[in-house]
Coordinates of C-alpha atoms in Angstrom, one line a residue:
M183 CA 0.0 0.0 0.0
A184 CA 2.8 2.4 0.8
T185 CA 4.5 1.6 -2.5
T186 CA 1.2 2.4 -4.4
T187 CA 0.7 5.6 -2.6
L188 CA 4.2 6.8 -3.2
A189 CA 4.1 5.8 -6.9
T190 CA 0.9 7.7 -7.3
L191 CA 2.6 10.8 -5.7
L192 CA 5.5 10.4 -8.2
T193 CA 3.4 9.9 -11.3
N194 CA 0.7 12.4 -10.8
S195 CA 2.5 15.4 -11.9
S196 CA 3.6 13.8 -15.3
T197 CA 0.1 12.5 -15.9
R198 CA -1.5 15.9 -15.2
R199 CA 0.9 17.7 -17.6
V200 CA -0.4 15.8 -20.6
V201 CA -4.2 15.7 -20.1
D202 CA -4.7 18.8 -22.1
V203 CA -5.1 17.7 -25.8
D204 CA -3.9 21.0 -27.3
D205 CA -0.9 21.1 -25.1
D206 CA -0.1 17.5 -25.9
Q207 CA -0.3 18.3 -29.6
N208 CA 2.2 21.1 -29.2
R209 CA 4.6 18.8 -27.3
L210 CA 4.3 16.1 -30.0
S211 CA 4.9 18.6 -32.9
R212 CA 8.3 19.5 -31.3
L213 CA 9.4 15.8 -31.1
P214 CA 10.8 13.5 -33.8
P215 CA 8.1 11.5 -35.7
I216 CA 6.6 8.8 -33.6
T217 CA 7.7 6.2 -36.1
D218 CA 11.3 6.9 -35.3
S219 CA 10.7 6.3 -31.6
I220 CA 8.8 3.1 -32.3
S221 CA 11.7 1.9 -34.6
T222 CA 14.2 2.7 -31.8
I223 CA 12.3 0.8 -29.3
H224 CA 11.7 -2.2 -31.6
A225 CA 15.3 -2.4 -32.4
F226 CA 16.4 -2.2 -28.7
I227 CA 13.9 -4.8 -27.6
S228 CA 14.8 -7.3 -30.4
K229 CA 18.6 -7.0 -29.6
W230 CA 18.2 -6.4 -25.9
D231 CA 20.9 -8.1 -23.7
P232 CA 21.2 -7.7 -20.0
H233 CA 24.9 -7.1 -20.4
S234 CA 24.6 -4.5 -23.1
S235 CA 24.7 -0.7 -22.3
L236 CA 21.5 1.2 -22.1
S237 CA 21.3 4.1 -24.7
S238 CA 19.9 7.5 -23.8
R239 CA 18.2 7.4 -27.2
F240 CA 16.1 4.4 -26.0
L241 CA 15.0 6.2 -22.9
R242 CA 14.0 9.4 -24.9
A243 CA 12.1 7.1 -27.3
T244 CA 10.2 5.5 -24.5
T245 CA 9.2 8.8 -23.1
H246 CA 8.1 9.9 -26.5
L247 CA 6.1 6.8 -26.9
H248 CA 4.3 7.4 -23.6
S249 CA 3.4 10.9 -24.7
Y250 CA 2.0 9.5 -27.9
L251 CA 0.0 7.0 -25.9
L252 CA -1.6 9.7 -23.9
H253 CA -2.4 11.6 -27.1
L254 CA -4.2 8.6 -28.5
A255 CA -6.0 8.0 -25.3
A256 CA -7.3 11.5 -25.4
S257 CA -8.4 11.4 -29.1
P258 CA -12.2 10.8 -29.8
A259 CA -11.5 9.0 -33.1
R260 CA -12.4 5.3 -33.3
S261 CA -9.4 4.7 -35.5
S262 CA -7.1 5.5 -32.7
R263 CA -8.3 2.5 -30.5
N264 CA -6.3 -0.1 -32.3
E265 CA -3.2 2.2 -32.4
L266 CA -3.7 2.8 -28.7
M267 CA -3.5 -0.9 -28.0
R268 CA -0.5 -1.5 -30.1
T269 CA 1.4 1.4 -28.5
N270 CA 0.5 0.4 -25.1
S271 CA 1.8 -3.2 -25.7
L272 CA 5.0 -1.8 -27.1
L273 CA 5.4 0.6 -24.1
Q274 CA 4.8 -2.3 -21.8
S275 CA 7.5 -4.4 -23.4
A276 CA 9.9 -1.4 -23.2
M277 CA 9.1 -1.1 -19.4
N278 CA 9.7 -4.9 -18.9
C279 CA 13.2 -4.3 -20.4
L280 CA 13.7 -1.1 -18.3
D281 CA 12.7 -2.9 -15.1
Q282 CA 15.2 -5.6 -15.8
E283 CA 17.9 -3.0 -16.5
L284 CA 17.1 -1.3 -13.3
R285 CA 17.2 -4.5 -11.4
N286 CA 20.6 -5.4 -12.9
H287 CA 22.1 -1.9 -12.3
L288 CA 20.8 -1.9 -8.7
L289 CA 22.4 -5.3 -8.0
S290 CA 25.8 -3.8 -9.1
I291 CA 25.6 -0.9 -6.5
S292 CA 27.5 -1.9 -3.4
D293 CA 27.0 1.6 -1.7
V294 CA 26.7 5.3 -2.5
H295 CA 30.4 5.3 -3.6
T296 CA 29.7 3.0 -6.6
L297 CA 30.8 4.4 -10.0
T298 CA 29.0 7.5 -10.9
D299 CA 28.1 6.2 -14.2
T300 CA 26.1 3.4 -12.7
I301 CA 24.2 5.5 -10.3
S302 CA 23.5 8.0 -13.1
T303 CA 22.1 5.3 -15.3
V304 CA 19.8 4.1 -12.5
R305 CA 18.6 7.6 -12.0
S306 CA 17.8 7.9 -15.7
I307 CA 15.9 4.6 -15.7
V308 CA 13.9 5.7 -12.5
E309 CA 13.0 9.0 -14.0
T310 CA 11.9 7.4 -17.2
M311 CA 9.7 4.9 -15.5
L312 CA 8.2 7.4 -13.2
S313 CA 7.4 9.8 -16.0
T314 CA 5.8 7.2 -18.1
G315 CA 3.4 6.0 -15.5
Y316 CA 5.3 2.9 -14.2
G317 CA 6.2 4.4 -10.7
E318 CA 4.8 1.5 -8.8
E319 CA 6.7 -1.1 -10.7
C320 CA 9.8 1.0 -10.5
L321 CA 9.5 1.5 -6.7
T322 CA 8.7 -2.2 -6.2
T323 CA 11.9 -3.3 -7.8
Y324 CA 14.0 -0.5 -6.2
Q325 CA 12.7 -1.1 -2.6
S326 CA 13.0 -5.0 -2.8
I327 CA 16.6 -4.8 -4.0
R328 CA 17.7 -2.1 -1.7
R329 CA 16.0 -3.6 1.3
A330 CA 17.8 -6.9 0.5
A331 CA 21.1 -4.9 0.3
V332 CA 20.6 -3.2 3.5
M333 CA 19.8 -6.4 5.4
S334 CA 22.7 -8.1 3.8
Q335 CA 25.1 -5.3 5.0
L336 CA 23.7 -5.6 8.5
N337 CA 24.3 -9.3 8.4
Q338 CA 27.8 -8.7 7.2
L339 CA 28.3 -6.5 10.3
G340 CA 27.6 -9.6 12.4
F341 CA 24.0 -9.0 13.4
D342 CA 21.1 -11.1 12.3
L343 CA 17.9 -9.3 12.1
Y344 CA 15.8 -12.4 12.1
A345 CA 17.4 -13.4 15.4
N346 CA 16.1 -10.1 17.1
R347 CA 12.9 -11.6 18.3
T348 CA 11.5 -11.9 21.7
R349 CA 10.8 -15.6 21.6
K350 CA 14.4 -16.4 20.7
L351 CA 16.0 -14.1 23.1
R352 CA 13.9 -15.5 26.0
K353 CA 15.4 -18.9 25.5
L354 CA 19.0 -17.9 25.2
K355 CA 21.5 -18.6 28.0
W356 CA 23.4 -15.5 29.2
E357 CA 26.7 -16.3 27.6
V358 CA 25.0 -16.5 24.2
L359 CA 22.9 -13.4 24.7
D360 CA 26.1 -11.7 25.9
N361 CA 27.7 -12.5 22.6
W362 CA 24.7 -11.1 20.7
I363 CA 24.8 -7.9 22.7
Q364 CA 28.5 -7.4 21.8
S365 CA 27.7 -8.2 18.1
W366 CA 25.0 -5.6 18.1
I367 CA 27.3 -3.0 19.8
D368 CA 30.0 -3.7 17.3
A369 CA 27.6 -3.4 14.4
L370 CA 25.9 -0.2 15.8
Q371 CA 28.3 2.6 14.6
K372 CA 28.7 1.2 11.1
A373 CA 25.0 0.6 10.7
V374 CA 24.1 4.2 11.5
R375 CA 27.1 6.0 9.9
S376 CA 27.6 3.7 6.9
V377 CA 24.6 1.5 6.0
F378 CA 21.7 3.8 6.9
F379 CA 23.5 7.1 6.1
H380 CA 24.7 5.9 2.7
E381 CA 21.3 4.5 1.9
K382 CA 19.9 7.8 2.5
Q383 CA 22.4 9.5 0.3
L384 CA 21.6 6.9 -2.4
S385 CA 17.9 7.7 -2.3
D386 CA 18.7 11.4 -2.6
K387 CA 20.9 10.9 -5.6
I388 CA 18.7 8.5 -7.6
F389 CA 15.4 10.4 -6.8
G390 CA 17.2 13.9 -7.1
A391 CA 14.7 15.1 -9.7
S392 CA 11.8 14.6 -7.4
A393 CA 10.7 16.7 -4.4
Q394 CA 12.6 16.2 -1.0
S395 CA 9.4 14.6 0.4
V396 CA 9.7 11.9 -2.2
H397 CA 13.4 11.2 -1.2
D398 CA 12.3 10.9 2.3
S399 CA 9.4 8.6 1.6
V400 CA 11.5 6.3 -0.6
F401 CA 14.2 6.1 2.1
A402 CA 11.4 5.4 4.7
T403 CA 9.9 2.5 2.8
I404 CA 13.3 0.8 2.5
V405 CA 14.8 1.2 6.0
S406 CA 12.0 2.1 8.5
D407 CA 11.0 -1.4 9.6
I408 CA 14.6 -2.7 9.3
A409 CA 16.0 0.1 11.4
G410 CA 13.1 -0.1 13.9
T411 CA 13.8 -3.9 14.3
F412 CA 17.6 -3.1 14.7
F413 CA 17.2 -0.5 17.3
S414 CA 14.6 -2.4 19.2
F415 CA 17.3 -4.9 20.2
P416 CA 18.2 -3.1 23.6
E417 CA 14.6 -2.9 24.5
I418 CA 13.9 -6.6 24.0
V419 CA 17.2 -7.4 26.0
C420 CA 15.8 -5.2 28.8
K421 CA 12.6 -7.2 28.8
H422 CA 14.2 -10.5 29.3
V423 CA 17.5 -10.1 31.1
K424 CA 17.6 -10.8 34.8
R425 CA 17.9 -7.8 37.1
V426 CA 21.2 -9.0 38.8
P427 CA 24.4 -7.0 39.1
E428 CA 26.6 -8.8 36.6
R429 CA 24.1 -7.7 33.9
L430 CA 24.3 -3.9 34.7
F431 CA 27.5 -3.2 32.8
R432 CA 26.3 -4.8 29.6
L433 CA 23.2 -2.7 29.7
L434 CA 25.4 0.3 30.4
D435 CA 27.5 -0.7 27.2
L436 CA 24.2 -0.7 25.3
Y437 CA 23.1 2.7 26.6
E438 CA 26.4 4.3 26.1
S439 CA 26.9 3.0 22.6
L440 CA 23.5 4.0 21.5
S441 CA 23.3 7.5 23.3
D442 CA 26.7 8.4 21.8
L443 CA 25.1 8.1 18.3
I444 CA 22.0 10.1 18.9
P445 CA 23.3 13.1 16.9
D446 CA 24.0 10.8 13.9
I447 CA 20.7 9.0 14.3
E448 CA 18.7 12.3 14.4
S449 CA 20.6 13.4 11.2
V450 CA 19.9 10.3 9.2
F451 CA 16.4 9.8 10.4
E452 CA 15.4 13.5 10.6
S453 CA 12.4 13.4 8.2
E454 CA 8.8 12.8 9.3
P455 CA 8.4 9.5 7.3
V456 CA 11.2 8.0 9.5
S457 CA 10.1 9.4 12.8
S458 CA 9.1 6.0 14.1
V459 CA 12.9 5.1 14.1
R460 CA 13.7 7.9 16.3
T461 CA 10.8 7.0 18.6
K462 CA 12.1 3.4 18.8
V463 CA 15.7 4.6 19.6
M464 CA 14.3 6.8 22.5
S465 CA 12.1 4.0 23.7
S466 CA 15.2 1.6 23.9
L467 CA 17.2 4.3 25.8
T468 CA 14.3 4.7 28.2
K469 CA 14.0 1.0 28.9
L470 CA 17.7 0.7 29.4
S471 CA 17.7 3.6 31.8
V472 CA 14.8 2.1 33.9
S473 CA 16.5 -1.4 33.9
I474 CA 19.9 0.2 35.1
Q475 CA 18.2 2.1 37.8
T476 CA 16.4 -1.0 39.0
I477 CA 19.6 -3.0 39.1
L478 CA 21.4 -0.3 41.1
Y479 CA 18.6 -0.2 43.5
E480 CA 18.5 -3.9 43.9
F481 CA 22.3 -3.9 44.3
E482 CA 22.0 -1.5 47.3
R483 CA 19.3 -3.7 48.8
S484 CA 21.5 -6.8 48.5
I485 CA 24.3 -5.1 50.4
Q486 CA 21.8 -4.1 53.1
K487 CA 20.2 -7.6 53.3
D488 CA 23.4 -9.6 52.9
T489 CA 22.5 -12.9 54.6
T490 CA 25.6 -15.0 53.9
K491 CA 26.5 -17.7 56.3
T492 CA 29.9 -16.2 56.6
Q493 CA 28.9 -13.2 58.7
T494 CA 32.5 -12.5 59.8
A495 CA 35.8 -12.9 58.1
P496 CA 38.4 -15.2 59.8
G497 CA 41.0 -13.3 61.5
G498 CA 39.2 -9.9 60.7
Q499 CA 40.5 -9.9 57.2
V500 CA 38.8 -8.2 54.2
L501 CA 35.3 -9.7 53.4
A502 CA 34.7 -11.0 49.9
L503 CA 31.6 -8.6 50.1
T504 CA 34.0 -5.7 50.5
R505 CA 36.1 -6.7 47.6
Y506 CA 33.0 -7.4 45.5
V507 CA 31.3 -4.0 46.1
M508 CA 34.5 -2.0 45.7
N509 CA 35.5 -3.6 42.5
Y510 CA 31.9 -3.3 41.3
L511 CA 31.8 0.5 42.0
L512 CA 35.2 0.8 40.4
S513 CA 33.7 -0.5 37.2
L514 CA 30.6 1.7 37.7
S515 CA 32.8 4.8 37.8
D516 CA 34.0 4.0 34.3
Y517 CA 30.5 4.9 33.1
E518 CA 30.4 8.5 34.5
A519 CA 28.9 10.1 31.3
P520 CA 25.9 7.8 30.7
L521 CA 25.2 7.5 34.4
R522 CA 25.1 11.3 34.8
V523 CA 22.1 11.2 32.3
I524 CA 20.4 8.0 33.8
L525 CA 20.6 9.2 37.4
A526 CA 19.9 12.9 36.7
D527 CA 16.1 12.6 37.3
V528 CA 16.3 9.9 40.0
P529 CA 15.4 11.2 43.5
Q530 CA 18.4 11.5 45.7
V531 CA 18.7 9.2 48.8
S532 CA 16.8 10.2 51.8
D533 CA 19.9 10.2 54.1
A534 CA 21.8 12.7 52.0
S535 CA 23.3 14.6 55.0
S536 CA 25.5 11.5 55.6
I537 CA 26.8 11.7 52.2
Q538 CA 27.4 15.5 52.1
S539 CA 29.7 15.1 55.2
F540 CA 32.2 13.1 53.1
D541 CA 33.3 15.9 50.9
S542 CA 32.1 19.5 50.9
D543 CA 33.5 20.4 47.4
D544 CA 30.7 21.0 44.8
R545 CA 32.7 19.2 42.2
Y546 CA 31.7 15.9 43.9
G547 CA 28.0 16.6 43.9
S548 CA 27.1 14.9 40.6
P549 CA 24.4 12.2 40.6
V550 CA 27.1 9.6 40.0
S551 CA 29.2 10.8 42.9
V552 CA 26.3 10.9 45.2
R553 CA 25.1 7.4 44.2
I554 CA 28.6 5.9 44.7
S555 CA 29.0 7.7 48.0
W556 CA 25.7 6.4 49.2
L557 CA 26.5 2.8 48.2
L558 CA 29.8 3.1 50.1
L559 CA 28.0 4.3 53.2
V560 CA 25.6 1.4 52.8
L561 CA 28.6 -1.0 52.7
L562 CA 30.3 0.7 55.7
R563 CA 27.1 0.4 57.7
K564 CA 26.9 -3.3 56.8
L565 CA 30.5 -3.7 57.8
E566 CA 29.9 -2.1 61.2
S567 CA 26.9 -4.4 61.7
K568 CA 29.1 -7.5 60.8
A569 CA 31.8 -6.2 63.2
E570 CA 29.4 -6.6 66.1
K571 CA 29.2 -10.3 65.3
Y572 CA 32.6 -11.0 66.7
N573 CA 32.8 -12.1 70.3
D574 CA 36.1 -10.1 70.7
V575 CA 35.9 -6.4 70.7
A576 CA 39.6 -6.2 69.6
L577 CA 38.9 -8.4 66.6
S578 CA 35.9 -6.3 65.7
Y579 CA 38.1 -3.2 65.5
L580 CA 40.7 -5.2 63.5
F581 CA 37.9 -6.3 61.0
L582 CA 37.0 -2.6 60.5
V583 CA 40.6 -1.6 60.1
N584 CA 41.2 -4.1 57.3
N585 CA 37.9 -3.5 55.5
V586 CA 37.6 0.3 55.8
Y587 CA 41.3 0.7 54.8
Y588 CA 40.6 -1.6 51.8
M589 CA 37.7 0.8 50.9
A590 CA 39.8 4.0 51.3
K591 CA 42.8 2.6 49.5
K592 CA 40.8 1.4 46.6
V593 CA 39.3 4.8 46.2
D594 CA 42.7 6.5 46.5
I595 CA 44.5 4.6 43.9
S596 CA 41.6 4.4 41.4
T597 CA 39.3 6.4 39.2
L598 CA 36.8 6.5 42.1
K599 CA 38.9 9.3 43.6
E600 CA 37.8 11.5 40.7
S601 CA 34.1 11.0 41.9
L602 CA 34.7 11.2 45.6
G603 CA 37.6 13.5 46.1
D604 CA 40.5 13.7 48.6
E605 CA 38.5 14.6 51.6
W606 CA 36.5 11.3 51.4
V607 CA 39.8 9.4 51.4
A608 CA 41.0 11.5 54.3
V609 CA 37.9 11.1 56.4
H610 CA 38.0 7.2 56.1
M611 CA 41.8 7.0 56.7
T612 CA 41.0 8.9 59.9
K613 CA 38.3 6.3 60.7
V614 CA 41.0 3.5 60.1
R615 CA 43.3 5.3 62.6
R616 CA 40.6 5.3 65.2
Y617 CA 39.9 1.7 64.6
M618 CA 43.5 0.9 65.0
E619 CA 43.6 2.8 68.4
G620 CA 40.5 0.9 69.5
H621 CA 42.0 -2.5 68.6
V622 CA 45.3 -1.7 70.5
R623 CA 43.4 -0.3 73.5
S624 CA 40.8 -3.2 73.7
G625 CA 43.2 -6.0 72.8
W626 CA 46.4 -5.1 74.7
A627 CA 45.6 -2.7 77.6
H628 CA 44.7 -5.6 79.9
V629 CA 48.0 -7.3 79.0
S630 CA 49.9 -4.1 79.9
A631 CA 48.0 -3.8 83.1
A632 CA 49.2 -7.3 84.2
L633 CA 52.9 -6.1 84.4
P634 CA 54.2 -6.2 88.0
V635 CA 54.2 -2.8 89.7
K636 CA 55.2 -3.7 93.4
D637 CA 57.9 -5.7 94.7
E638 CA 55.8 -7.9 97.0
E639 CA 53.6 -9.0 94.1
T640 CA 56.3 -9.5 91.6
V641 CA 56.3 -13.3 91.3
E642 CA 52.6 -13.6 91.1
R643 CA 52.2 -10.8 88.6
V644 CA 55.1 -12.1 86.5
R645 CA 53.4 -15.6 86.3
E646 CA 50.1 -13.9 85.6
F647 CA 51.6 -11.8 82.8
E648 CA 53.3 -14.8 81.2
M649 CA 50.2 -16.8 81.2
L650 CA 48.1 -13.9 79.8
F651 CA 50.7 -13.0 77.2
Q652 CA 50.8 -16.7 76.0
K653 CA 47.1 -16.8 76.0
V654 CA 46.8 -13.5 73.9
L655 CA 49.5 -14.9 71.5
K656 CA 47.5 -18.0 70.9
E657 CA 44.3 -16.1 70.3
R658 CA 46.0 -13.7 68.0
E659 CA 47.6 -16.5 65.8
G660 CA 44.8 -16.3 63.2
W661 CA 44.4 -12.5 63.2
V662 CA 45.7 -10.5 60.2
I663 CA 46.3 -7.0 59.1
V664 CA 46.4 -7.0 55.3
D665 CA 48.4 -3.8 54.7
P666 CA 52.0 -4.0 55.7
V667 CA 52.3 -0.4 56.8
L668 CA 49.2 -0.6 59.1
R669 CA 50.5 -4.0 60.3
N670 CA 53.8 -2.4 61.3
E671 CA 52.2 0.6 62.9
V672 CA 50.0 -1.6 65.1
R673 CA 53.0 -3.7 66.1
L674 CA 54.9 -0.6 67.2
L675 CA 51.9 0.6 69.1
V676 CA 51.6 -2.7 71.0
E677 CA 55.4 -2.8 71.5
S678 CA 55.4 0.7 73.0
M679 CA 52.6 -0.4 75.3
L680 CA 54.5 -3.6 76.6
V681 CA 58.2 -3.7 76.0
P682 CA 59.5 -0.5 77.7
A683 CA 57.7 -1.3 81.0
Y684 CA 58.6 -4.9 80.8
R685 CA 62.3 -4.2 80.0
G686 CA 62.6 -1.9 83.0
W687 CA 61.2 -4.6 85.3
Y688 CA 63.3 -7.3 83.6
Q689 CA 66.6 -5.5 84.2
V690 CA 66.0 -5.4 87.9
Y691 CA 64.6 -8.9 88.6
R692 CA 65.9 -11.2 86.0
G693 CA 68.6 -12.5 88.4
K694 CA 66.1 -12.9 91.3
M695 CA 63.6 -15.3 89.6
E696 CA 63.1 -17.5 86.7
V697 CA 61.6 -15.4 83.8
R698 CA 60.3 -17.1 80.7
F699 CA 60.5 -14.1 78.3
A700 CA 63.2 -11.6 77.7
P701 CA 62.2 -8.1 76.3
E702 CA 63.4 -9.2 72.9
D703 CA 61.2 -12.3 73.1
V704 CA 58.2 -10.1 73.9
R705 CA 59.0 -7.8 71.0
N706 CA 59.7 -10.7 68.6
Q707 CA 56.4 -12.4 69.5
V708 CA 54.5 -9.1 68.9
F709 CA 56.2 -8.5 65.6
G710 CA 55.3 -12.1 64.5
L711 CA 51.5 -11.4 64.8
Y712 CA 49.0 -10.0 62.2
E713 CA 51.1 -11.6 59.3
V714 CA 49.6 -12.7 56.0
S715 CA 51.1 -15.8 54.4
R716 CA 52.5 -15.6 50.8
S717 CA 49.5 -17.7 49.5
G718 CA 47.2 -15.0 50.7
S719 CA 45.7 -16.9 53.6
V720 CA 46.1 -15.8 57.3
S721 CA 49.1 -17.2 59.1
G722 CA 48.6 -19.4 62.1
S723 CA 45.5 -21.3 62.8
G724 CA 43.1 -18.9 61.1
S725 CA 42.0 -19.6 57.6
G726 CA 41.1 -17.0 55.1
S727 CA 40.1 -16.4 51.5
G728 CA 42.6 -15.8 48.7
S729 CA 42.0 -12.7 46.5
G730 CA 41.2 -14.9 43.5
K731 CA 42.9 -14.5 40.1
L732 CA 39.9 -13.8 38.0
L733 CA 37.9 -10.7 38.7
R734 CA 36.3 -9.2 35.8
R735 CA 35.0 -5.9 34.9
L736 CA 31.4 -6.6 36.0
G737 CA 32.6 -6.8 39.6
C738 CA 32.1 -10.5 40.2
Y739 CA 34.6 -12.1 42.5
L740 CA 35.3 -15.4 40.7
P741 CA 37.2 -17.7 43.0
Q742 CA 39.8 -20.4 42.6
Q743 CA 39.2 -23.8 44.2
G744 CA 38.9 -23.4 47.9
D745 CA 38.4 -19.7 47.9
M746 CA 35.3 -18.0 49.3
S747 CA 33.4 -16.7 46.3
V748 CA 30.7 -14.2 45.5
R749 CA 27.7 -15.6 44.0
L750 CA 24.5 -14.0 42.9
Q751 CA 21.3 -16.0 43.4
T752 CA 17.6 -15.3 43.2
E753 CA 15.9 -15.7 46.5
G754 CA 13.1 -18.0 47.2
A755 CA 9.5 -18.1 46.1
K756 CA 8.6 -15.3 48.5
A757 CA 11.1 -12.9 47.1
L758 CA 10.0 -10.2 44.7
A759 CA 10.6 -10.7 41.0
G760 CA 14.1 -9.7 40.1
E761 CA 15.2 -9.5 43.8
F762 CA 18.5 -11.1 44.6
S763 CA 21.1 -11.3 47.5
L764 CA 24.8 -11.9 47.7
R765 CA 25.9 -15.4 48.5
Y766 CA 29.5 -16.8 49.4
P767 CA 29.5 -20.5 48.9
I768 CA 32.6 -22.4 49.3
T769 CA 32.1 -24.5 46.2
Y770 CA 32.1 -23.3 42.7
D771 CA 31.1 -25.0 39.5
L772 CA 31.7 -24.4 35.8
Q773 CA 28.0 -23.7 35.1
Q774 CA 28.1 -20.9 37.7
H775 CA 31.3 -19.6 35.9
H776 CA 29.5 -19.5 32.5
E777 CA 26.4 -17.9 34.1
L778 CA 28.8 -15.1 35.5
S779 CA 30.9 -14.8 32.4
L780 CA 32.1 -11.2 32.1
R781 CA 33.6 -9.2 29.3
H782 CA 36.4 -7.1 30.7
Q783 CA 39.0 -7.3 33.5
I784 CA 38.8 -4.8 36.3
Q785 CA 42.0 -2.7 36.2
N786 CA 44.3 -2.4 39.3
F787 CA 42.7 -5.3 41.2
D788 CA 44.8 -6.1 44.2

């Protein structure tokens, strides 16, 4: 129907120009005798070969024959009827040849940069067929061949339009869909800037003799539904992808790739006939934005609701949750530009005052910075609640030292610092210092207090100190301070609390009684604590989790055998659709690895 309507638009003007008999007579009188045109057409048809060149003389003769046909149709004489039928039959034969010529030449056009002579010939054929009343046949041939050419070019870019269907996508495993997404992203720029752009240029060149509205309509009939299907892919992905964290960055890739090309898309599809394509693009961006916001919200809830069996880390070391969240946020910071747009209209968190205290500089007040700051605050609160699970207050402080230092250091050495600023790092390093002091005070003050202070209680206090010191050493065997600088600082603090006082007493009484520890022994024992073994596990009796060798861009902590791992699982039947929680199972299987397959490695992972 669209082709018929457009063909009517194209041929109406030529038909209207010849309906006046007197005017038609005047035109015919200025042309060569009709017999010459008829002879030319007969000669061409009888010798026609698809490989022979098309002469301009034949095209002029065909146009002349059409004018003669209209003259006969307007003549009241009965003798004109037989002549009319013979002329119409000959014109039909000529059009059949032209249609085949058009088909052959169109098939030889690879793109708009094809030889000028070829495009010029196609334009002449199109103008002849349109002016002689064969617009519908002309457009049917042109559209079918150019549509096939556009689809072929998209397939060559690695994207199958027929695969872009809801039913197919719904059945795909994530690793297959992930590959499809990458294929679409890889094809997107060339599809817009090459395939669709050059197709528009080609329509403008070939239909240059017609009005601009005709160019636009021809272009629309060729690419509208193809482009609409192509640009609907992100929307279909959003409809079926699970709302879990490892999917977020793929959706951001889609959003960023598509939004970067908006100026080009608006330029290529600027006309009214292709407005539906622009609408489809905006619809896909909107659906991507909503899905991304939903995953970010659910990611926040998963931190708050973390229900893993491992509520505390052995020896107070860095939790897998902390590593996971920080590397996830590090990846998130790579998408500053698209996230600024996505989060611009999202209501800010209710507890904004807690975030503002991190950094007063207005540079760090963007929606992205605020959201990252908030997620870090959510993580910090979760760590504080987990610290309360320890039975030993000193170990609670040590747990906070390791985890908060990991957070601050990660920010300080990564692109997260650009979002959060120096003050955020300084504030949290100060927290780390307070936690260190709390650990030393709560973990060693009672040992220092056991040192003898009076002569008459020397023996009893020495034995009490030795027993207490040995007990504390045994308890501390599994404790760890991950950072070597902090580790040394804590050791020095403990040494300054115990060794000077012990040395003073030892120098006075070592000859008067049996003493198990010399001052150097006390110091050496202290400096043997908080160590991390080379394998990454805690030294002594405590066991810990290795950092893992494979942590990819989507923030998933993929373990080696025996490591604690991060796993994302949907909750039970009572959970809301799309809701998830973070899990840390000891075991890990290949199916889980494929389910969490990720595209890019996070940079600067410890």
